[in-house]
Short mmCIF file of C-alpha atoms and ligand atoms in Angstrom, two decimals:
data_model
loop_
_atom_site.label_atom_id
_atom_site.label_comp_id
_atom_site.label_asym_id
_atom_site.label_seq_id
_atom_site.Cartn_x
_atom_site.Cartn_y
_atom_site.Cartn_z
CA UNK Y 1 31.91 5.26 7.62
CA UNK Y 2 31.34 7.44 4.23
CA UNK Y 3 28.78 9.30 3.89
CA UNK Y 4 24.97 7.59 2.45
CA UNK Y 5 25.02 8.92 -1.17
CA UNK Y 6 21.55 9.48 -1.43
CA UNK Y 7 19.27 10.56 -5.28
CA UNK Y 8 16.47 12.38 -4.84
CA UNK Y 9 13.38 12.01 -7.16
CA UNK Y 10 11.04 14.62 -7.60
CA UNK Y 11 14.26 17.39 -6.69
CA UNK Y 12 12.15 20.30 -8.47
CA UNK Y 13 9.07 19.69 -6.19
CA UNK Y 14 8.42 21.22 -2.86
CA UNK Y 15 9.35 17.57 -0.78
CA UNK Y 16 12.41 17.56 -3.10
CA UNK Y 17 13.23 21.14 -2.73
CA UNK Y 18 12.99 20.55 0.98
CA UNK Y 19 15.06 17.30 0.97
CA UNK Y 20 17.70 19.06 -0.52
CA UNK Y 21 18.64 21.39 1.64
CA UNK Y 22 17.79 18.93 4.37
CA UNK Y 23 20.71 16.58 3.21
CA UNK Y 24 23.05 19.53 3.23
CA UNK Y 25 22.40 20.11 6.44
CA UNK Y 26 22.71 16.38 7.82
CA UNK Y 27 26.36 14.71 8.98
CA UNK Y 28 26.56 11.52 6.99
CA UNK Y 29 24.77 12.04 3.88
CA UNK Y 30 25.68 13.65 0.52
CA UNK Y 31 23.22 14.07 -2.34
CA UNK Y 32 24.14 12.42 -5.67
CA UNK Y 33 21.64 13.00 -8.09
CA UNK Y 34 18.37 14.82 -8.54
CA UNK Y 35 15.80 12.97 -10.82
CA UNK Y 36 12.88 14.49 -12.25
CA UNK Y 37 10.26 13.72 -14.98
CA UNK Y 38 11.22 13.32 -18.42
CA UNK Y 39 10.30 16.28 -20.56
CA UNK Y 40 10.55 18.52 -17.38
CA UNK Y 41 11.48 22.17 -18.03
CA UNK Y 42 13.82 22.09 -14.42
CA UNK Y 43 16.10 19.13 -16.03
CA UNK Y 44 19.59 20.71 -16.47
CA UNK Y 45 19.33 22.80 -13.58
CA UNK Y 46 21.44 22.73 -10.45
CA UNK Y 47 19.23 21.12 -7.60
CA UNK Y 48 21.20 23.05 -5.08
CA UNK Y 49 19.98 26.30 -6.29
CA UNK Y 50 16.96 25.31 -6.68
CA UNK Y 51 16.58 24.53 -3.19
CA UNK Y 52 17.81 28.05 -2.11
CA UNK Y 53 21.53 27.40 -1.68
CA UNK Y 54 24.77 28.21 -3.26
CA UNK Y 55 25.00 25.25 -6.38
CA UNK Y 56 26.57 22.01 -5.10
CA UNK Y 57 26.60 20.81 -9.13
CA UNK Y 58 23.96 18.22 -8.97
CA UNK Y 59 21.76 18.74 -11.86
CA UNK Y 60 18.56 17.26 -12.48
CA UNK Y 61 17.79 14.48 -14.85
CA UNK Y 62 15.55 11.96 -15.77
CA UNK Y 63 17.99 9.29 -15.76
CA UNK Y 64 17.25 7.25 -12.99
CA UNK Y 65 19.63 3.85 -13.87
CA UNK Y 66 22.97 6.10 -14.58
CA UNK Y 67 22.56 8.39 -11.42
CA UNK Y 68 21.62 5.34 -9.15
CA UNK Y 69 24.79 2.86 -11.02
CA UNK Y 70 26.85 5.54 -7.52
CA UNK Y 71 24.43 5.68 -5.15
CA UNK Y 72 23.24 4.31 -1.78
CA UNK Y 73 19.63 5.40 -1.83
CA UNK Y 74 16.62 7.21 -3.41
CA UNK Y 75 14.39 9.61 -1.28
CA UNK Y 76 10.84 9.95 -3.68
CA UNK Y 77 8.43 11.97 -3.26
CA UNK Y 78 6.84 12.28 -6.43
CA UNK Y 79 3.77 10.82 -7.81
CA UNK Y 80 2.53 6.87 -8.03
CA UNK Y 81 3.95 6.14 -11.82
CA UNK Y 82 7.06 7.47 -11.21
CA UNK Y 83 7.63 5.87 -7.97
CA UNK Y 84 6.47 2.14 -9.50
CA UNK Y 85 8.82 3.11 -12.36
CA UNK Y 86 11.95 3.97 -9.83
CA UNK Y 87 11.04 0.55 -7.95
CA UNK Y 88 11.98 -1.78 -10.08
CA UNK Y 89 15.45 -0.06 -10.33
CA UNK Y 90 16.20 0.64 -6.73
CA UNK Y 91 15.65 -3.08 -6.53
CA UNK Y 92 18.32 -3.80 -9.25
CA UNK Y 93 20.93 -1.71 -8.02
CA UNK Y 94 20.06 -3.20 -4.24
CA UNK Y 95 19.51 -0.09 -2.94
CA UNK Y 96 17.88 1.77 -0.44
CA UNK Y 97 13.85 3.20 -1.68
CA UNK Y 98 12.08 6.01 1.26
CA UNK Y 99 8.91 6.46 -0.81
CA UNK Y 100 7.05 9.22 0.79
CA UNK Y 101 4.91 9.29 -2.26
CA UNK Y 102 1.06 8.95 -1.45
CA UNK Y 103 -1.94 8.29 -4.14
CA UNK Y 104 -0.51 4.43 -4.32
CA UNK Y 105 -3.32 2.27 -5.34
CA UNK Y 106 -3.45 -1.39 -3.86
CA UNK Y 107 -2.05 -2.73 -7.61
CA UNK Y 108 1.03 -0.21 -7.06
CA UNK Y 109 1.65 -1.50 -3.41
CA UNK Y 110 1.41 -4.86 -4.52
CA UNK Y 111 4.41 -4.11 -7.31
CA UNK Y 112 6.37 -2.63 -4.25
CA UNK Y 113 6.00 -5.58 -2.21
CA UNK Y 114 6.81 -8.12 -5.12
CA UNK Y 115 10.27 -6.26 -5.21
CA UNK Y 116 10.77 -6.39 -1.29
CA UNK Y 117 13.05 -9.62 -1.65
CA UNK Y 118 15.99 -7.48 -3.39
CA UNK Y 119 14.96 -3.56 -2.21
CA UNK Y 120 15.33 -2.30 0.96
CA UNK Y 121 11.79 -0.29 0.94
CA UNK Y 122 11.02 2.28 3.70
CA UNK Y 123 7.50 3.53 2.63
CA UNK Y 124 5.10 5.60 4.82
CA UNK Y 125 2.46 8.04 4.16
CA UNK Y 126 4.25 10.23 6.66
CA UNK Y 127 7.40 10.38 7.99
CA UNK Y 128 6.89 12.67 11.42
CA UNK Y 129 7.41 11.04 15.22
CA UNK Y 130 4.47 12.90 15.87
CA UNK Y 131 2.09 11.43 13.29
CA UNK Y 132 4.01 7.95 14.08
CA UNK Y 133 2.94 8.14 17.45
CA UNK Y 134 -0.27 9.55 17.18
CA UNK Y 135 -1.03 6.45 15.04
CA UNK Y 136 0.05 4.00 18.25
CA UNK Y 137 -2.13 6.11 20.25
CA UNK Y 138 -5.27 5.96 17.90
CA UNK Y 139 -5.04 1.62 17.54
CA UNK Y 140 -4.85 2.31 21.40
CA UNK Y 141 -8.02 4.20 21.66
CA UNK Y 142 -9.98 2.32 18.72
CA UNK Y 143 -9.38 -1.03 20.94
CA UNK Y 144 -10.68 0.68 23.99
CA UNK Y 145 -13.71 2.23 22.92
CA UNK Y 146 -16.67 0.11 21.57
CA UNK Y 147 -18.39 0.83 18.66
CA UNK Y 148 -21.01 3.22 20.25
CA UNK Y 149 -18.24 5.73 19.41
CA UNK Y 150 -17.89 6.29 15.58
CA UNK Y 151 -14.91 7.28 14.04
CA UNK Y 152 -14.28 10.18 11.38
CA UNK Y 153 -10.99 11.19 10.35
CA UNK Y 154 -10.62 14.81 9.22
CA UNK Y 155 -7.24 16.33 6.96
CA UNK Y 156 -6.37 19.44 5.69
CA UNK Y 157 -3.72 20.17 3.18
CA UNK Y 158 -2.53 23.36 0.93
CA UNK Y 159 -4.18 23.65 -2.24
CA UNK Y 160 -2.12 21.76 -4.46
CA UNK Y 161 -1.89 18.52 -2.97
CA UNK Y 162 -3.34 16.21 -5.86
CA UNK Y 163 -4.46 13.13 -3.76
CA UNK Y 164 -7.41 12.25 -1.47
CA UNK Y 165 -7.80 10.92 1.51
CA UNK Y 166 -4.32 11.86 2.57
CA UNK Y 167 -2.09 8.95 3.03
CA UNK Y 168 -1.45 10.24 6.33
CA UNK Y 169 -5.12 9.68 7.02
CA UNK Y 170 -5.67 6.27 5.39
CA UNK Y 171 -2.50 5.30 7.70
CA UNK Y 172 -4.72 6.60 10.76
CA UNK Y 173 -7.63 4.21 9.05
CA UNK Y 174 -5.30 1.65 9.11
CA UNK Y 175 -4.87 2.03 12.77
CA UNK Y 176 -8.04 2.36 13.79
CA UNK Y 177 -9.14 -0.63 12.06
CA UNK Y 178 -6.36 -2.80 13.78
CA UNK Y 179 -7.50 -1.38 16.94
CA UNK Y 180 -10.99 -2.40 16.00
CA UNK Y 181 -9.93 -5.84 14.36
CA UNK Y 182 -11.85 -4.96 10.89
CA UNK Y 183 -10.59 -4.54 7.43
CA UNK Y 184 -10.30 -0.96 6.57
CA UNK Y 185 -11.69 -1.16 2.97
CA UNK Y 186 -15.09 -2.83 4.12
CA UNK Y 187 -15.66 -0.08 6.56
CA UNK Y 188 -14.58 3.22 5.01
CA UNK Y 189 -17.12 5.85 4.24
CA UNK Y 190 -15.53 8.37 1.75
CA UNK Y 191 -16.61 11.25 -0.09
CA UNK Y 192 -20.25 11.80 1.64
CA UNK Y 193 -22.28 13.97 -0.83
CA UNK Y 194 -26.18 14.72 -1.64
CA UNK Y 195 -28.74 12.13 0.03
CA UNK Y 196 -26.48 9.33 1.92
CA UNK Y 197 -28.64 8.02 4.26
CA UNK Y 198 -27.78 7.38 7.80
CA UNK Y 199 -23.68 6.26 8.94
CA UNK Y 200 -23.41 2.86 8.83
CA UNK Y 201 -22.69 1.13 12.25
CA UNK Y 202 -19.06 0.43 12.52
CA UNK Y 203 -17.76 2.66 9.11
CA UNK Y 204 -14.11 4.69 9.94
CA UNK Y 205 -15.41 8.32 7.64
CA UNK Y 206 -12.54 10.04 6.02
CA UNK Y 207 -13.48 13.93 4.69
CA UNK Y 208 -10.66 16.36 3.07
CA UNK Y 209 -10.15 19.84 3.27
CA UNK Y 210 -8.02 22.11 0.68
CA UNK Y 211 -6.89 25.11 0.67
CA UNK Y 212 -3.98 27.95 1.69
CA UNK Y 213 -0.62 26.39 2.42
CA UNK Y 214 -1.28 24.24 5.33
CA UNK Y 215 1.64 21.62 5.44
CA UNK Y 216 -0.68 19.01 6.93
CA UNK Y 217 -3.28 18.47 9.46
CA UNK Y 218 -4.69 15.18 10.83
CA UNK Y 219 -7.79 14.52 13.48
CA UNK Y 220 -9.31 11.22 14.30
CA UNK Y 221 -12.43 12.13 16.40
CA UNK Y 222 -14.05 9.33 18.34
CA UNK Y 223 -17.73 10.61 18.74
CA UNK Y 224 -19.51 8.74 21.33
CA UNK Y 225 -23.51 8.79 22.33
CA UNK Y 226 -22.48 11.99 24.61
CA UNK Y 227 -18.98 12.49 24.50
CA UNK Y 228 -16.32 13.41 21.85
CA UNK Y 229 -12.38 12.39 22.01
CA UNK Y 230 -10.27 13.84 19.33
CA UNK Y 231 -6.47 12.75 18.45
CA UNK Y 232 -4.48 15.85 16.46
CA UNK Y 233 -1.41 16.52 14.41
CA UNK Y 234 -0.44 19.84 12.88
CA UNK Y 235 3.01 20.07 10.61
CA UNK Y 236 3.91 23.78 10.62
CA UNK Y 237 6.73 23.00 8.16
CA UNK Y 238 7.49 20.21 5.71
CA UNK Y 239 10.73 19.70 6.93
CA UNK Y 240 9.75 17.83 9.72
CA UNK Y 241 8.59 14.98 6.60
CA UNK Y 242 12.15 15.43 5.27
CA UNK Y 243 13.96 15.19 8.02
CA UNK Y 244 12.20 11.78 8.62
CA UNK Y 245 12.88 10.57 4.98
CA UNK Y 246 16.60 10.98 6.10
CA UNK Y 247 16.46 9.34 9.25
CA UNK Y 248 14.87 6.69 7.59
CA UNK Y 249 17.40 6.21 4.60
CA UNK Y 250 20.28 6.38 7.29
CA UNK Y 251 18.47 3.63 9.05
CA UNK Y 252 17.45 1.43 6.34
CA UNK Y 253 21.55 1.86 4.94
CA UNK Y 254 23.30 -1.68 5.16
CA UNK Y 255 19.44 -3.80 6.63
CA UNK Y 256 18.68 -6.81 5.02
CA UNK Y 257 16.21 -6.48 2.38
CA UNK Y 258 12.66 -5.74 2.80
CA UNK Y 259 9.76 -3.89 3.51
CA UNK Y 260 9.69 -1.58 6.60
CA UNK Y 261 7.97 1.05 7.97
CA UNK Y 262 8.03 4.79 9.90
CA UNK Y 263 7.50 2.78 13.11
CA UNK Y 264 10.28 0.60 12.08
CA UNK Y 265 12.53 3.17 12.10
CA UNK Y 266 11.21 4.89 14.97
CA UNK Y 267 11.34 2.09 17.08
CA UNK Y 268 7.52 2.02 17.41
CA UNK Y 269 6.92 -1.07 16.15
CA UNK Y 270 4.69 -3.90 18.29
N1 NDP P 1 5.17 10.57 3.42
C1 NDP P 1 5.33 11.84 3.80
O1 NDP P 1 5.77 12.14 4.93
C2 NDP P 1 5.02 12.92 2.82
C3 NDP P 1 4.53 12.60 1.59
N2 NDP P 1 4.31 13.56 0.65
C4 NDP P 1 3.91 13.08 -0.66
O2 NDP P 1 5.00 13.27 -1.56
C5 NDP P 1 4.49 13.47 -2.87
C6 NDP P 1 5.08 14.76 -3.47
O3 NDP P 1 4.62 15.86 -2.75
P1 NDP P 1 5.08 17.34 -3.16
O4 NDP P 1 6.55 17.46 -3.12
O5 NDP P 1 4.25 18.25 -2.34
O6 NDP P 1 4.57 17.39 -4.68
P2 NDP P 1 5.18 18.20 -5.92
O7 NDP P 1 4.18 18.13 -7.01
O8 NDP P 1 5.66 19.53 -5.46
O9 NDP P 1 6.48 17.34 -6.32
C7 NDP P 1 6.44 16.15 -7.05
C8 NDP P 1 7.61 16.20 -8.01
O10 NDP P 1 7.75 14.95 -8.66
C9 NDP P 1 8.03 15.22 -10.01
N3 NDP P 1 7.81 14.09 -10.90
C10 NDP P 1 6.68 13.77 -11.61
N4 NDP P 1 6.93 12.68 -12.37
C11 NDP P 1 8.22 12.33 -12.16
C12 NDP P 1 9.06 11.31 -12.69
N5 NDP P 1 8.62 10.43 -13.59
N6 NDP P 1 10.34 11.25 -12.26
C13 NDP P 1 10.81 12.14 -11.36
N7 NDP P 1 10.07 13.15 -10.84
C14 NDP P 1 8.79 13.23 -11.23
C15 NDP P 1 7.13 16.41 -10.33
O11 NDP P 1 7.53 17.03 -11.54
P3 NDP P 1 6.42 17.81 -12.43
O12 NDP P 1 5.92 18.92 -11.56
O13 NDP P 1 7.22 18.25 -13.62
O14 NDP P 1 5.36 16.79 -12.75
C16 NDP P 1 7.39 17.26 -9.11
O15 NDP P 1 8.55 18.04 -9.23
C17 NDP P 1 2.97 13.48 -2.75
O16 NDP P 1 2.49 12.19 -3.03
C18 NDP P 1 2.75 13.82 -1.28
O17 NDP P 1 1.53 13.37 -0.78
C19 NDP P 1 4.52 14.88 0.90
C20 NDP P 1 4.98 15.27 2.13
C21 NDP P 1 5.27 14.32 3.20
O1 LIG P 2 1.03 16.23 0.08
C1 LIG P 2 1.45 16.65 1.19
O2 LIG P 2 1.82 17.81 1.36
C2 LIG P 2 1.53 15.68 2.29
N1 LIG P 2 1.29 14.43 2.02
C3 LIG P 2 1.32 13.35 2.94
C4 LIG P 2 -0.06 12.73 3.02
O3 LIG P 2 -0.70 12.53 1.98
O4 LIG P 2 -0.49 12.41 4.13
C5 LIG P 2 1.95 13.70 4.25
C6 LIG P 2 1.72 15.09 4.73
O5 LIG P 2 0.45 15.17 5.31
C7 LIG P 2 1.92 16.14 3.65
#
């Protein structure tokens, strides 16, 4: 079979940095174009290079539709209005969309799953086995445990990341919530400051740490009346995320179209 000719958006950011050199280093894929924002001062530049390694002669651009018109699928990792912008065309060229890219607001999901009858969309807010699994195990725990035990989830990232919660975390929401049978917006405390009053029965409390370069760190902590169970992830390196992206897109090359997930591709899924 050839190789999965695979863009990736956001190439001059650290994820597409990363994916990069990931895809160089994977049998079966072969990068094919490196997108970035229009107006960027990287466009014109060899992604290869910028990723550390000897130039391969894909340079970026902000020309999504003429890169894509030879291309299997699009690995993006860049920020909410670019990724709703490269939707639409990964859905008219049929191809493959991993969107890594976190910050989505429930309008921008809804535009991705309007599109999920002609794209093949792999979207999670992260892309590890670990996290994956760590998700399974917290709608495992959330069912067991009544609702005596409160549940906070806690996140720290390096200092740049620009969203917040992580998506990583609002996926562990998710699964607590399913675990719990409740809707995760009507019983999310976030951003806790100054006089708040008591927690409210039943709430799933998100709080976000910055700083340093931490690649990502995730703990759901079930606090009971006098006991405390806490679930953890720690990346050390973001090329665990990458490494996922491409497992995904490899996956997701020749399905029908749709809408799938991490656990999808993991084979996680209930
Ligand atoms: N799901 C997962 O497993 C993971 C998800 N992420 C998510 O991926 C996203 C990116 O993270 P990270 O790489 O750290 O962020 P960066 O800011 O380093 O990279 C984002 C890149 O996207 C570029 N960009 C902005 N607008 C466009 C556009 N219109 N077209 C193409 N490229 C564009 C930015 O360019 P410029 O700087 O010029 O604006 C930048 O180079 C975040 O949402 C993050 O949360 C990160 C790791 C793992
Ligand atoms: O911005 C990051 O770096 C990361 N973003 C994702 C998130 O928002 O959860 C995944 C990972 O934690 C790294």
């Amino acid at each position: 079979m050839a190789d999965m000719r695979l863009i990736v958006a956001g190439a001059g950011g650290r994820m597409g940095r990363t994916l990069t050199r990931i895809i160089s280093e994977t049998p079966g894929a072969v990068l094919v174009g490196a997108l970035e924002a229009p107006g960027s001062e990287l466009l014109g530049k060899d992604a290869g290079v910028l990723a550390g390694l000897p130039a391969n002669g894909v340079v970026l651009s902000a020309d999504l539709w003429s890169m894509s018109a030879n291309a299997d699928g699009i690995l993006d990792f860049t920020v909410p209005a670019a990724t709703i912008a490269n939707v639409a065309i990964a859905a008219e060229r049929g191809i493959v969309h991993v969107i890594g890219t976190t910050g989505l607001s429930p309008s921008d999901d809804a535009v991705i799953r309007s599109v999920t009858n002609r794209a093949i969309v792999v979207k999670s807010g992260n892309m590890s086995l670990g996290v994956n699994l760590l998700a399974a195990l917290v709608k495992r725990v959330a069912q067991s445990l009544d609702q005596s035990f409160d549940i906070e989830i806690l996140e720290l990232h390096h200092k740049s990341k620009i969203d917040a919660p992580s998506g990583t975390a609002l996926m562990l929401g998710e699964a607590a919530a399913a675990g719990r049978k409740i809707v995760l917006e009507q019983h999310s405390a976030r951003g806790r400051d100054g006089l708040t009053g008591a927690r409210r029965a039943g709430d799933i409390g998100f709080a976000s740490l910055r700083g340093g370069t931490a690649a990502g760190d995730h703990s759901v902590i079930f606090a009971g009346p006098s006991e405390r169970l806490t679930l953890s992830h720690h990346a050390e390196d973001r090329a665990l995320f990458a490494q996922g992206a491409l497992k995904a897109a490899l996956w997701a090359h020749g399905k029908k179209p749709g809408m799938y997930s991490m656990a999808d591709v993991l084979g996680l899924s209930e």
